[in-house]
PDB file of C-alpha atoms and ligand atoms in Angstrom:
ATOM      1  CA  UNK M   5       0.000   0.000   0.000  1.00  0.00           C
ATOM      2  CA  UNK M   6       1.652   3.176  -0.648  1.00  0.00           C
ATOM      3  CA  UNK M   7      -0.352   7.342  -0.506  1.00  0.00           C
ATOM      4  CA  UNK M   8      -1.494   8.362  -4.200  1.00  0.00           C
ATOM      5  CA  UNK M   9      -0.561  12.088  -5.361  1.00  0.00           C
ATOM      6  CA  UNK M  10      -2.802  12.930  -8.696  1.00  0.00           C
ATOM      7  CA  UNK M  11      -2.399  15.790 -10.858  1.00  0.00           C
ATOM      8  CA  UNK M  12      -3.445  17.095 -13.854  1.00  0.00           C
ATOM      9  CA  UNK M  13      -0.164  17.207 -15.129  1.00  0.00           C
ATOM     10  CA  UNK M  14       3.671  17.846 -13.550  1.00  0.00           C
ATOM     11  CA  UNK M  15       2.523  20.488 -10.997  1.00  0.00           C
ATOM     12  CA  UNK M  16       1.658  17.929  -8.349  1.00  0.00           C
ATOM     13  CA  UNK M  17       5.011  17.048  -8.499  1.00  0.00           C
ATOM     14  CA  UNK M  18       6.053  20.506  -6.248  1.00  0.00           C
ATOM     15  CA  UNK M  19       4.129  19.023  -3.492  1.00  0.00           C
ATOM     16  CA  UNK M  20       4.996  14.995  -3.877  1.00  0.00           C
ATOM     17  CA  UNK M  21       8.967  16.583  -3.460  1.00  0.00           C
ATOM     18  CA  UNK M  22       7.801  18.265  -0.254  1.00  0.00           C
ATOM     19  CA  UNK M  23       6.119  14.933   1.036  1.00  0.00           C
ATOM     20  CA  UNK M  24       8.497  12.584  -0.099  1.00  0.00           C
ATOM     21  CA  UNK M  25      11.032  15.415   2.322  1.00  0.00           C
ATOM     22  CA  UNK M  26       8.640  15.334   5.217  1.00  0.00           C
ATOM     23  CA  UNK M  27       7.761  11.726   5.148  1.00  0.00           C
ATOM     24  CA  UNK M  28      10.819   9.671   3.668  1.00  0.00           C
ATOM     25  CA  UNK M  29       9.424   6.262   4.872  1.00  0.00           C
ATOM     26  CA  UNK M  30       5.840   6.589   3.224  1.00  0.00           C
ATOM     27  CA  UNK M  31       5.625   5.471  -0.834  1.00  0.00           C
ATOM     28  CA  UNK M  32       3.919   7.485  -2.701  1.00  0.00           C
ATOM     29  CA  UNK M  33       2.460   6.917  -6.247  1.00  0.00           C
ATOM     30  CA  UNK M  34       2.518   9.824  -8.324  1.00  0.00           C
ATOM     31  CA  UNK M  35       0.034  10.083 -11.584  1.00  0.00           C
ATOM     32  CA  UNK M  36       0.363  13.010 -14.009  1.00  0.00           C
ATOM     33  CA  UNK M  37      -2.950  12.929 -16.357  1.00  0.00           C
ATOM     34  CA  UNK M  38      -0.401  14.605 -18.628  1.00  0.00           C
ATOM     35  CA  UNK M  39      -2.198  13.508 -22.348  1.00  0.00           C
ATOM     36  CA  UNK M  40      -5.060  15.220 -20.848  1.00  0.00           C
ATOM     37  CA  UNK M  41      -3.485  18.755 -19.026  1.00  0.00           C
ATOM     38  CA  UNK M  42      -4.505  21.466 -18.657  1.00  0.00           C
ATOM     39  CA  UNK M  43      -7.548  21.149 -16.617  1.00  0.00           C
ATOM     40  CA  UNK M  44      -7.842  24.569 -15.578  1.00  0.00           C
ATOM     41  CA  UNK M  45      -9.510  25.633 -19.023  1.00  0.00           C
ATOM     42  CA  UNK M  46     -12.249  22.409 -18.922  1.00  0.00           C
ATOM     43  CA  UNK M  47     -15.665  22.680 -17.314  1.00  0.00           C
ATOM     44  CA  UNK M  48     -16.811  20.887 -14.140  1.00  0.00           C
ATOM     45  CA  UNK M  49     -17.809  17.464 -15.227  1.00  0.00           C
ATOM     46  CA  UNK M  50     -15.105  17.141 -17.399  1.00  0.00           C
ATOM     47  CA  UNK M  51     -12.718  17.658 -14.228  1.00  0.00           C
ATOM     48  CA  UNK M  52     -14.898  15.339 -12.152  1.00  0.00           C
ATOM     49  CA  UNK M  53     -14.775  12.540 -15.018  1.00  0.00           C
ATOM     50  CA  UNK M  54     -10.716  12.740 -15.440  1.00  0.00           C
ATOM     51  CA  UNK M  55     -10.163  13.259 -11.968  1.00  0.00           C
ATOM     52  CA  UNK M  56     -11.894  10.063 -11.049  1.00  0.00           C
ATOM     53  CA  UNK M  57     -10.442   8.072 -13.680  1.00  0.00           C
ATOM     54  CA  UNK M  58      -7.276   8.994 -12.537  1.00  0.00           C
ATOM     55  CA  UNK M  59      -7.719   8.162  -8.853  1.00  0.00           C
ATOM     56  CA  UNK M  60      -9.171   4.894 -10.213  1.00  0.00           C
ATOM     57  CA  UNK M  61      -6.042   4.120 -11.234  1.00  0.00           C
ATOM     58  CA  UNK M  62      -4.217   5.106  -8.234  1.00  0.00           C
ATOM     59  CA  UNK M  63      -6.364   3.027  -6.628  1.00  0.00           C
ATOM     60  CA  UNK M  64      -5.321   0.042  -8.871  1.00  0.00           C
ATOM     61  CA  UNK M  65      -1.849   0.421  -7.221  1.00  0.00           C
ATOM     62  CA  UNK M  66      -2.884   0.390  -3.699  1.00  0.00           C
ATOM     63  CA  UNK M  67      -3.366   3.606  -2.440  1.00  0.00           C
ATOM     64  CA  UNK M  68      -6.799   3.425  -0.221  1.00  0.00           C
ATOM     65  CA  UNK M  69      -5.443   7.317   0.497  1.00  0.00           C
ATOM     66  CA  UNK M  70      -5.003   9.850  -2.334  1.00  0.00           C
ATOM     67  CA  UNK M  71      -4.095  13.236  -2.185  1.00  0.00           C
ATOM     68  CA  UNK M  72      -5.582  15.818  -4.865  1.00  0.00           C
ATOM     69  CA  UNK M  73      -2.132  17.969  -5.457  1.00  0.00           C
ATOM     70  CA  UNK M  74      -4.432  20.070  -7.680  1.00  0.00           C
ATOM     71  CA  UNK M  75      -6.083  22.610  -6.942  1.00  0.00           C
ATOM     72  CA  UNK M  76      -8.040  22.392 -10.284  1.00  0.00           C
ATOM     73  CA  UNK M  77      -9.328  19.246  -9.112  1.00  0.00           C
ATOM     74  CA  UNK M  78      -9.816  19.684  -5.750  1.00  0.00           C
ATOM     75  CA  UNK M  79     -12.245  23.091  -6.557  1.00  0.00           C
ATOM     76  CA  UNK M  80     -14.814  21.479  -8.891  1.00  0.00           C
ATOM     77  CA  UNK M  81     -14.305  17.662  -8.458  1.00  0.00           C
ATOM     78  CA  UNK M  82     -13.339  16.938  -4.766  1.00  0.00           C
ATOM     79  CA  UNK M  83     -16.489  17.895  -2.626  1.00  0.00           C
ATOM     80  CA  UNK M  84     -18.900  15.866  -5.420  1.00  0.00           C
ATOM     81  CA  UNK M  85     -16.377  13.225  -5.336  1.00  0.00           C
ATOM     82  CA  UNK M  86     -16.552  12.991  -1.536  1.00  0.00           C
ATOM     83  CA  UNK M  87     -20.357  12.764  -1.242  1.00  0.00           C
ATOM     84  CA  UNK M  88     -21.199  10.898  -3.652  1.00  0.00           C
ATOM     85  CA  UNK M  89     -18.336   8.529  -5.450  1.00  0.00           C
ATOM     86  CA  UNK M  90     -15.922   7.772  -3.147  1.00  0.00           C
ATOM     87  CA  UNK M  91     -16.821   4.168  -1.650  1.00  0.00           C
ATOM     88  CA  UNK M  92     -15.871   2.709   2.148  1.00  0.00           C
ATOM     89  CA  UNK M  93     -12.518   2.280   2.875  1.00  0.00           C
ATOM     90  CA  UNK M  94     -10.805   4.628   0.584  1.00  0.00           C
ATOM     91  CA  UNK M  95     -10.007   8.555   1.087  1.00  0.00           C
ATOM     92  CA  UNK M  96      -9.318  11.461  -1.375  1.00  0.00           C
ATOM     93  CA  UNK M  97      -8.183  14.694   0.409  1.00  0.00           C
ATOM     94  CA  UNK M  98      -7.446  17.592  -1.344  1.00  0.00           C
ATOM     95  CA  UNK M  99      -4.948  20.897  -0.959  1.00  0.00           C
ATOM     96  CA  UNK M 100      -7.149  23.820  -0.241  1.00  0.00           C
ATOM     97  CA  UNK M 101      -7.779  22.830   3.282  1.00  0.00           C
ATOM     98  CA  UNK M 102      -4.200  23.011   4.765  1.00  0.00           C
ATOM     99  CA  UNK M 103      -3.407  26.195   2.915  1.00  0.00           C
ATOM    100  CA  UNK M 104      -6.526  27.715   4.524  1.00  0.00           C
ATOM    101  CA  UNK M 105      -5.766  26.570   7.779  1.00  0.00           C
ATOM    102  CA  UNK M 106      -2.333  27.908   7.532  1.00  0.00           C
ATOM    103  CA  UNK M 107      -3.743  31.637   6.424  1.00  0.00           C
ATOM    104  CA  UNK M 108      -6.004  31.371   9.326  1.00  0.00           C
ATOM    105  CA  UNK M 109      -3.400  30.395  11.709  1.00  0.00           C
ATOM    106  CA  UNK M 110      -5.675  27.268  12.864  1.00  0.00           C
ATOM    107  CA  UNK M 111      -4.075  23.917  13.994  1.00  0.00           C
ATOM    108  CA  UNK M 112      -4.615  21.138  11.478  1.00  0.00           C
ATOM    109  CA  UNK M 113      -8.259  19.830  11.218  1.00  0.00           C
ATOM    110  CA  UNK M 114      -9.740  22.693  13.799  1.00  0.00           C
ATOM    111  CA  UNK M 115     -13.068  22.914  12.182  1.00  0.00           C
ATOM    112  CA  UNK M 116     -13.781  25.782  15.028  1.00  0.00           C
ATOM    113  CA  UNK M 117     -16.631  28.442  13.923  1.00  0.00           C
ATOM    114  CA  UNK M 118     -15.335  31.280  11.326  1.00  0.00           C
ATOM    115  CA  UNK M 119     -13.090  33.851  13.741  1.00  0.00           C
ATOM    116  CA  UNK M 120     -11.633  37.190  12.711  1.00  0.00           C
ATOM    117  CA  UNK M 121      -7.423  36.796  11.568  1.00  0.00           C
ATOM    118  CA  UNK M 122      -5.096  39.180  10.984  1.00  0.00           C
ATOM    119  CA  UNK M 123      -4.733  38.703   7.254  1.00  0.00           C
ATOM    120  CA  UNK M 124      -7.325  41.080   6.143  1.00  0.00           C
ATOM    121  CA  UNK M 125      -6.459  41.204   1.702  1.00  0.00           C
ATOM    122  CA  UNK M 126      -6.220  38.109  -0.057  1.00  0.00           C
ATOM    123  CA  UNK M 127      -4.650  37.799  -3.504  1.00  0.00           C
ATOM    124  CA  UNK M 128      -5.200  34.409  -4.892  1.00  0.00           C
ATOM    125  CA  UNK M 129      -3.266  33.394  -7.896  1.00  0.00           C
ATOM    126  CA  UNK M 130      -5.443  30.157  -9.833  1.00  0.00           C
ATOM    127  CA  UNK M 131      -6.201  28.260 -13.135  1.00  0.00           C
ATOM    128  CA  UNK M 132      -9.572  29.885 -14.694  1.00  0.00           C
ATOM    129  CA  UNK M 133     -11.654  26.935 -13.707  1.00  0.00           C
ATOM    130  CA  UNK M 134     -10.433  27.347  -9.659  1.00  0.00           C
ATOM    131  CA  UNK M 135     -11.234  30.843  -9.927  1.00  0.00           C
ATOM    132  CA  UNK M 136     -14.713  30.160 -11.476  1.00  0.00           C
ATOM    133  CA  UNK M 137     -15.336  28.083  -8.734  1.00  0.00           C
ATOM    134  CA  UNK M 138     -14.958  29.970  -5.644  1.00  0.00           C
ATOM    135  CA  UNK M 139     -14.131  27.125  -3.620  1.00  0.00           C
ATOM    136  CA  UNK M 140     -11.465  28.818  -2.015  1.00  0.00           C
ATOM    137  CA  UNK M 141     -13.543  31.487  -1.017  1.00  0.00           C
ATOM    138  CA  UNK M 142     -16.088  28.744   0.061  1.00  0.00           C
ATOM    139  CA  UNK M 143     -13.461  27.328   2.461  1.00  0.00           C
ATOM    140  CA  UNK M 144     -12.158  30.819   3.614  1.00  0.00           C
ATOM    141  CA  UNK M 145     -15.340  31.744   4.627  1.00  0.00           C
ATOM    142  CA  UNK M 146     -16.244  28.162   6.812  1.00  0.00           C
ATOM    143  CA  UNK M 147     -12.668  29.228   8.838  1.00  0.00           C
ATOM    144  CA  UNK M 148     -12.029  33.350   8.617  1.00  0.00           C
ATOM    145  CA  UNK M 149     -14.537  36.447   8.982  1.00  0.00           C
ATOM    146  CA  UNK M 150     -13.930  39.794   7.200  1.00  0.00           C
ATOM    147  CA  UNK M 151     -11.031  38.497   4.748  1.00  0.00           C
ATOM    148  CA  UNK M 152     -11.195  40.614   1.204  1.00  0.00           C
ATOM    149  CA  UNK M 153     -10.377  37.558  -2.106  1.00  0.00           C
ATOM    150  CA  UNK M 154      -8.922  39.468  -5.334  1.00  0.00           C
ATOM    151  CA  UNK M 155      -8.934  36.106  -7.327  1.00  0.00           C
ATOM    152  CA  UNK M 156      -7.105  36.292 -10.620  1.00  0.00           C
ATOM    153  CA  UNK M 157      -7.349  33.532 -13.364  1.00  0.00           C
ATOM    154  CA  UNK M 158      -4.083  33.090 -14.628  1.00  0.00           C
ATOM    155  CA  UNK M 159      -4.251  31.783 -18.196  1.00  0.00           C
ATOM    156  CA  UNK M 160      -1.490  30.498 -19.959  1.00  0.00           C
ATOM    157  CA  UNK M 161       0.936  29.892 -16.975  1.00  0.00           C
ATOM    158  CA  UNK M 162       0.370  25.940 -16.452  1.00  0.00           C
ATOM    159  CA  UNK M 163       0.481  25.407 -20.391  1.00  0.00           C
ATOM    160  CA  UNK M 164       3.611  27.360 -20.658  1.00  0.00           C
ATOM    161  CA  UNK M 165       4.998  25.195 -17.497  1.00  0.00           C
ATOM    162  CA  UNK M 166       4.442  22.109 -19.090  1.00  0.00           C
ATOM    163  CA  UNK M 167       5.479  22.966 -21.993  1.00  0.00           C
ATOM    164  CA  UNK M 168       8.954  23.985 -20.222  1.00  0.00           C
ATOM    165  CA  UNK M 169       8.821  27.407 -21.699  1.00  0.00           C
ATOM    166  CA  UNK M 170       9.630  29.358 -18.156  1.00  0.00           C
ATOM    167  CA  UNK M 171      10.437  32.494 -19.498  1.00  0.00           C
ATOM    168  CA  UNK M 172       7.165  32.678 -21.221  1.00  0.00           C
ATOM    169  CA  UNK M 173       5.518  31.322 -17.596  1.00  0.00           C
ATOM    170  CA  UNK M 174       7.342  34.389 -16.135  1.00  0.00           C
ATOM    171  CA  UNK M 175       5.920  37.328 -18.189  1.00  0.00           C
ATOM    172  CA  UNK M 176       2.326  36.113 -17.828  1.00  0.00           C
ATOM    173  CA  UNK M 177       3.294  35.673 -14.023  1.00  0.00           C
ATOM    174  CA  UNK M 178       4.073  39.264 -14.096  1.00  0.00           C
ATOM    175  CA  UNK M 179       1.578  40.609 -16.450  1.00  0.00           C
ATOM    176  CA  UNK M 180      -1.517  38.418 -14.062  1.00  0.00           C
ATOM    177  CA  UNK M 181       0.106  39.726 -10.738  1.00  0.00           C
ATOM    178  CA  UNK M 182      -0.353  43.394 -12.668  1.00  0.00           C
ATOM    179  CA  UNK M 183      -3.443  42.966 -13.383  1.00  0.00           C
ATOM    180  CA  UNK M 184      -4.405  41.674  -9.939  1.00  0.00           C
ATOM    181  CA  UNK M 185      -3.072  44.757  -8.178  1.00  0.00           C
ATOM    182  CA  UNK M 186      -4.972  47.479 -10.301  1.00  0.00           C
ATOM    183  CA  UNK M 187      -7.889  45.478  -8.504  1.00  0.00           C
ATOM    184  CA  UNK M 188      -6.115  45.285  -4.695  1.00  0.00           C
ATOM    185  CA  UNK M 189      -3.307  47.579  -5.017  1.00  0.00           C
ATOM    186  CA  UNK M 190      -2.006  46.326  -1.264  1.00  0.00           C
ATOM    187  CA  UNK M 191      -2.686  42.510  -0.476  1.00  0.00           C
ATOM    188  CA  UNK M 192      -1.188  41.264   2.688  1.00  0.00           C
ATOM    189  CA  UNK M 193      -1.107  37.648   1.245  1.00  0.00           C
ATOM    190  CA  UNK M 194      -1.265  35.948  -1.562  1.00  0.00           C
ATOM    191  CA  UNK M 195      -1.919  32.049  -2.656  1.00  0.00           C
ATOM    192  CA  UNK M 196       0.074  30.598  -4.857  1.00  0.00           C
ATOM    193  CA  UNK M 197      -3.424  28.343  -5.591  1.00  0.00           C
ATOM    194  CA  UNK M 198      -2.704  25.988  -8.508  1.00  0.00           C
ATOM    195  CA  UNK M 199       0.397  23.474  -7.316  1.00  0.00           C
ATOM    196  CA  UNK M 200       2.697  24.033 -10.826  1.00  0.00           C
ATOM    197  CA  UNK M 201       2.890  28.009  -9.402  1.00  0.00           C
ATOM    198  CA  UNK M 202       5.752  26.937  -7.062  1.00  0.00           C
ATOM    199  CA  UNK M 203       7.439  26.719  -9.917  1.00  0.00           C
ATOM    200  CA  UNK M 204       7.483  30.434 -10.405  1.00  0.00           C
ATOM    201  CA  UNK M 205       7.577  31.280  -7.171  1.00  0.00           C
ATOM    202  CA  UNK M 206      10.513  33.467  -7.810  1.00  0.00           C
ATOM    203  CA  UNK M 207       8.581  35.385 -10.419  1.00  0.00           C
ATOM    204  CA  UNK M 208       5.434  35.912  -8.330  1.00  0.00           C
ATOM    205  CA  UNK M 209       7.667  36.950  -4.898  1.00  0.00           C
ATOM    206  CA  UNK M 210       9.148  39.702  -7.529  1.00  0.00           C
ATOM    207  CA  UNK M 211       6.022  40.935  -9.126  1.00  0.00           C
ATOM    208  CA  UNK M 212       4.325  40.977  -5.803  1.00  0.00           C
ATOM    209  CA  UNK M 213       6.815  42.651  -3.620  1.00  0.00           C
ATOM    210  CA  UNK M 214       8.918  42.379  -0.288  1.00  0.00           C
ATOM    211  CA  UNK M 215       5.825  43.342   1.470  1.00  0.00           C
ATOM    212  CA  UNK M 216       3.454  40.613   0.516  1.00  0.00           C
ATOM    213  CA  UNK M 217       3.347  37.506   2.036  1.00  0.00           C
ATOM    214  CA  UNK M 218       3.017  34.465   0.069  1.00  0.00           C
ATOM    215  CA  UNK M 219       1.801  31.050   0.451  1.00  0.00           C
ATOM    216  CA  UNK M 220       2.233  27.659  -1.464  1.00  0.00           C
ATOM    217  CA  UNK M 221       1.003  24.651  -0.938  1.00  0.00           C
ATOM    218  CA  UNK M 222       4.118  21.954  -0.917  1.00  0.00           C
ATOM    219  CA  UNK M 223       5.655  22.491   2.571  1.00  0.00           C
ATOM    220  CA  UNK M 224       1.786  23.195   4.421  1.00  0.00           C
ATOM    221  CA  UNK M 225       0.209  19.956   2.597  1.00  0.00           C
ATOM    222  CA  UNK M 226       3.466  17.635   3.922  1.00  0.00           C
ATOM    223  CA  UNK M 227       2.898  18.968   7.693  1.00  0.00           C
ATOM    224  CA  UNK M 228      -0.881  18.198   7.353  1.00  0.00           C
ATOM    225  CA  UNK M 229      -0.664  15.068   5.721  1.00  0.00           C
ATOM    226  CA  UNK M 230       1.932  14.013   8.519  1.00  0.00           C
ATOM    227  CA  UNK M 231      -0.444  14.790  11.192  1.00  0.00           C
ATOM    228  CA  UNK M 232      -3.343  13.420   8.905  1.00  0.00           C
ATOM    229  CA  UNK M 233      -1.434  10.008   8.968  1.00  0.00           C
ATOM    230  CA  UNK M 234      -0.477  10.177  12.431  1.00  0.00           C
ATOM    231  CA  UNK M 235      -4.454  10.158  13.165  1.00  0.00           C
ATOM    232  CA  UNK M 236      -5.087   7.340  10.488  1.00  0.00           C
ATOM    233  CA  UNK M 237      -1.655   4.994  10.983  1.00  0.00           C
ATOM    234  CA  UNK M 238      -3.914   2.458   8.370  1.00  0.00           C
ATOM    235  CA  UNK M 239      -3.744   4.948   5.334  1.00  0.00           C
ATOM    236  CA  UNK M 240       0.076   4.945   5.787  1.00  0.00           C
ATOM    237  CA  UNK M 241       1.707   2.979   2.923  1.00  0.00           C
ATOM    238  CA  UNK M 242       3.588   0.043   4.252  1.00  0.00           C
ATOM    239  CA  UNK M 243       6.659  -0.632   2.313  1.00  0.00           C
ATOM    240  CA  UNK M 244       7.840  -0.626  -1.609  1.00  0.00           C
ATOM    241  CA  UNK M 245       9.530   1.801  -4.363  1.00  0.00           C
ATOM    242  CA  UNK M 246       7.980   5.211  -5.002  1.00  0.00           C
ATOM    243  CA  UNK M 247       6.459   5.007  -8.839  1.00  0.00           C
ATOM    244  CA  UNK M 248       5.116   7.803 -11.281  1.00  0.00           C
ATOM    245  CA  UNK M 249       2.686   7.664 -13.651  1.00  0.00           C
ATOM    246  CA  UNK M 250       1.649   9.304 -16.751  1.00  0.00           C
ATOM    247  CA  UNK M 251      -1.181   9.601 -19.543  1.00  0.00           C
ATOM    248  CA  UNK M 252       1.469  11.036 -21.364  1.00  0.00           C
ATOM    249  CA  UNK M 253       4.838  10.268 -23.138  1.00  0.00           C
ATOM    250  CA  UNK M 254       6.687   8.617 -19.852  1.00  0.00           C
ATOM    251  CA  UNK M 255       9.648   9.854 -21.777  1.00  0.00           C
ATOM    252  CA  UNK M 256       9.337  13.583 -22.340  1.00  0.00           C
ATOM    253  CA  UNK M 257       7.316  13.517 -19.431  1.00  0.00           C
ATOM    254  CA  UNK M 258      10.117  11.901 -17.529  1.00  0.00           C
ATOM    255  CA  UNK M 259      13.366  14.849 -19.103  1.00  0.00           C
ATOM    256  CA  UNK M 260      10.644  17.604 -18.011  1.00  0.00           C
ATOM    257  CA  UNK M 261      10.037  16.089 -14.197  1.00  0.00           C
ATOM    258  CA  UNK M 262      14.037  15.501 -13.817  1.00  0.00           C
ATOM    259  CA  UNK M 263      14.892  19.193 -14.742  1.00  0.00           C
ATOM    260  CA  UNK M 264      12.213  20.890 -12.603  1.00  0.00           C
ATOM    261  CA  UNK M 265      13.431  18.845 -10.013  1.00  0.00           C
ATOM    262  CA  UNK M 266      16.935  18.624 -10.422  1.00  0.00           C
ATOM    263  CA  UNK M 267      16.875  14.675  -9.828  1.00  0.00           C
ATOM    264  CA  UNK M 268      16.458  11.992 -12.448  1.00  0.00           C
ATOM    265  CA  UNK M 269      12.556  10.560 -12.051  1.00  0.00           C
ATOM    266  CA  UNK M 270      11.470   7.725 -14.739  1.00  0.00           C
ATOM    267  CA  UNK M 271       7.410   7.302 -15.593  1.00  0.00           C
ATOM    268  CA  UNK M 272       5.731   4.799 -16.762  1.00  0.00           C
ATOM    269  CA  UNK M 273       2.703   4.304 -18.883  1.00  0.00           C
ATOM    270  CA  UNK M 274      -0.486   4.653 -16.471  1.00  0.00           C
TER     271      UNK M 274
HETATM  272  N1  DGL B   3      -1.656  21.994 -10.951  1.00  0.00           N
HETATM  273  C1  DGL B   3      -3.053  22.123 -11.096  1.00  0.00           C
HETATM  274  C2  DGL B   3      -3.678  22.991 -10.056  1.00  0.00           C
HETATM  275  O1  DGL B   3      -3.173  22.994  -8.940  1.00  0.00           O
HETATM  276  C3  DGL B   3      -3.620  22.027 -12.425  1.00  0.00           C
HETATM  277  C4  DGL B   3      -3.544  23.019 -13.422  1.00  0.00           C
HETATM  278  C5  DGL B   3      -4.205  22.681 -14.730  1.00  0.00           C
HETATM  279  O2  DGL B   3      -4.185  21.517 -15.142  1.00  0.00           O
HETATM  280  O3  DGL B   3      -4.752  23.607 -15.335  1.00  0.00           O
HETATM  281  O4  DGL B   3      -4.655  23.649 -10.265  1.00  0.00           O
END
């Protein structure tokens, strides 16, 4: 048994690094839906359909636990998923929650009534379909009173990632954090909300400013699924070889994964 990490594509893969740091004796399967990326231009039951399909398949492995490391998926699939697909026995948890909980400054899994925080101007950075959504909001709202969300969609940037063409990820980085701040001129956070933006986190930290605080998702979803697994010991993978998955060409899918990580990662056909 080992934990599944889906994404849509290589984005998830900034967040399986950070677990496979935090938690070095838990396997994880990764799957990249990468033939079928991006997801953050599809409608709802599109999502829903592909992101079931591929948790299917992580389920085929072994993983009675899988983590949505997309934020795509875990807006418009995840809360139909959970009420109405997902059978006895197996879990899908998703990345908003632990982000939210960190901007709130709540301990993991308080589900305490909605409280005033100090973070009063949100700027959340998301795929189109996220945005559309307003799932984060949705979440913000069940954990934080009196919090202002600037959302901005930011087309183009995961097709540019995964299409390894950073420098064109960084000008629409800069041009969507423009944009964003003729709406909110002073945010006093922003989300990083779509898991390939850690990839650019350089480029958002400069377009944004000294001044803004910003939050991804990698480091906050390995500390909550450690205390996640120390509450459910049965969901923790036993023993075995971490193993990645794609839709896509396991090959160019493979030279892409190595050089945003810096360390050589083979796929195989999923
Ligand atoms: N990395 C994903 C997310 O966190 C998916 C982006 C996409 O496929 O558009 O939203």
């Amino acid at each position: 048994m080992a934990v599944g990490v889906f994404d849509s594509g290589l984005g998830g893969l900034t967040v399986l690094s950070a677990l496979e740091k935090r938690l070095p004796d838990v396997p994880f399967v990764y799957f990249g839906d990468n033939a079928n990326t991006p997801y953050g231009v599809r409608d709802a039951d599109d999502i829903f359909a592909l992101t079931c399909t591929g948790v299917e398949r992580l389920w085929d492995e072994g993983c009675d636990l899988v983590i949505l490391a997309c934020n795509t998926a875990s807006a418009a699939a995840l809360r139909r998923m959970q009420e109405s697909w997902v059978p006895e026995g197996k879990r899908v948890l998703g990345v908003f929650v632990p982000l939210i909980e960190a901007l709130t400054e709540r301990q993991w899994g308080d589900n305490s009534p909605p409280r005033e925080v100090a973070i009063k101007h949100v700027a959340l950075f998301a795929t189109p379909a996220t945005v559309q959504s307003r799932a984060f909001q949705r979440e913000l709202a069940f954990r934080a009173i009196g919090v202002d969300v600037e959302a901005q969609p930011c087309g183009g940037v995961v097709d540019a990632i995964e299409e390894g063409d950073m420098i064109l990820a960084e000008a629409l980085v800069h041009s969507h954090v423009a944009a964003l701040k003729r709406r909110m001129p002073r945010p006093d956070a922003a989300v990083l909300g779509c898991t390939h933006y850690p990839l650019m986190e350089e480029a958002f930290r400069a377009a944004l400013g000294p001044e803004v605080a910003v939050y991804s998702q990698p480091d906050l979803v390995a500390a909550s699924l450690e205390d996640y697994l120390m509450r459910h010991p049965d969901m923790r993978g036993a023993d075995g070889e971490n193993a990645y998955l794609t839709t896509g060409d396991p090959v160019a899918v493979g030279h892409k994964a190595t050089w945003f990580l810096r360390r050589k990662i083979d796929f195989r056909p999923a």
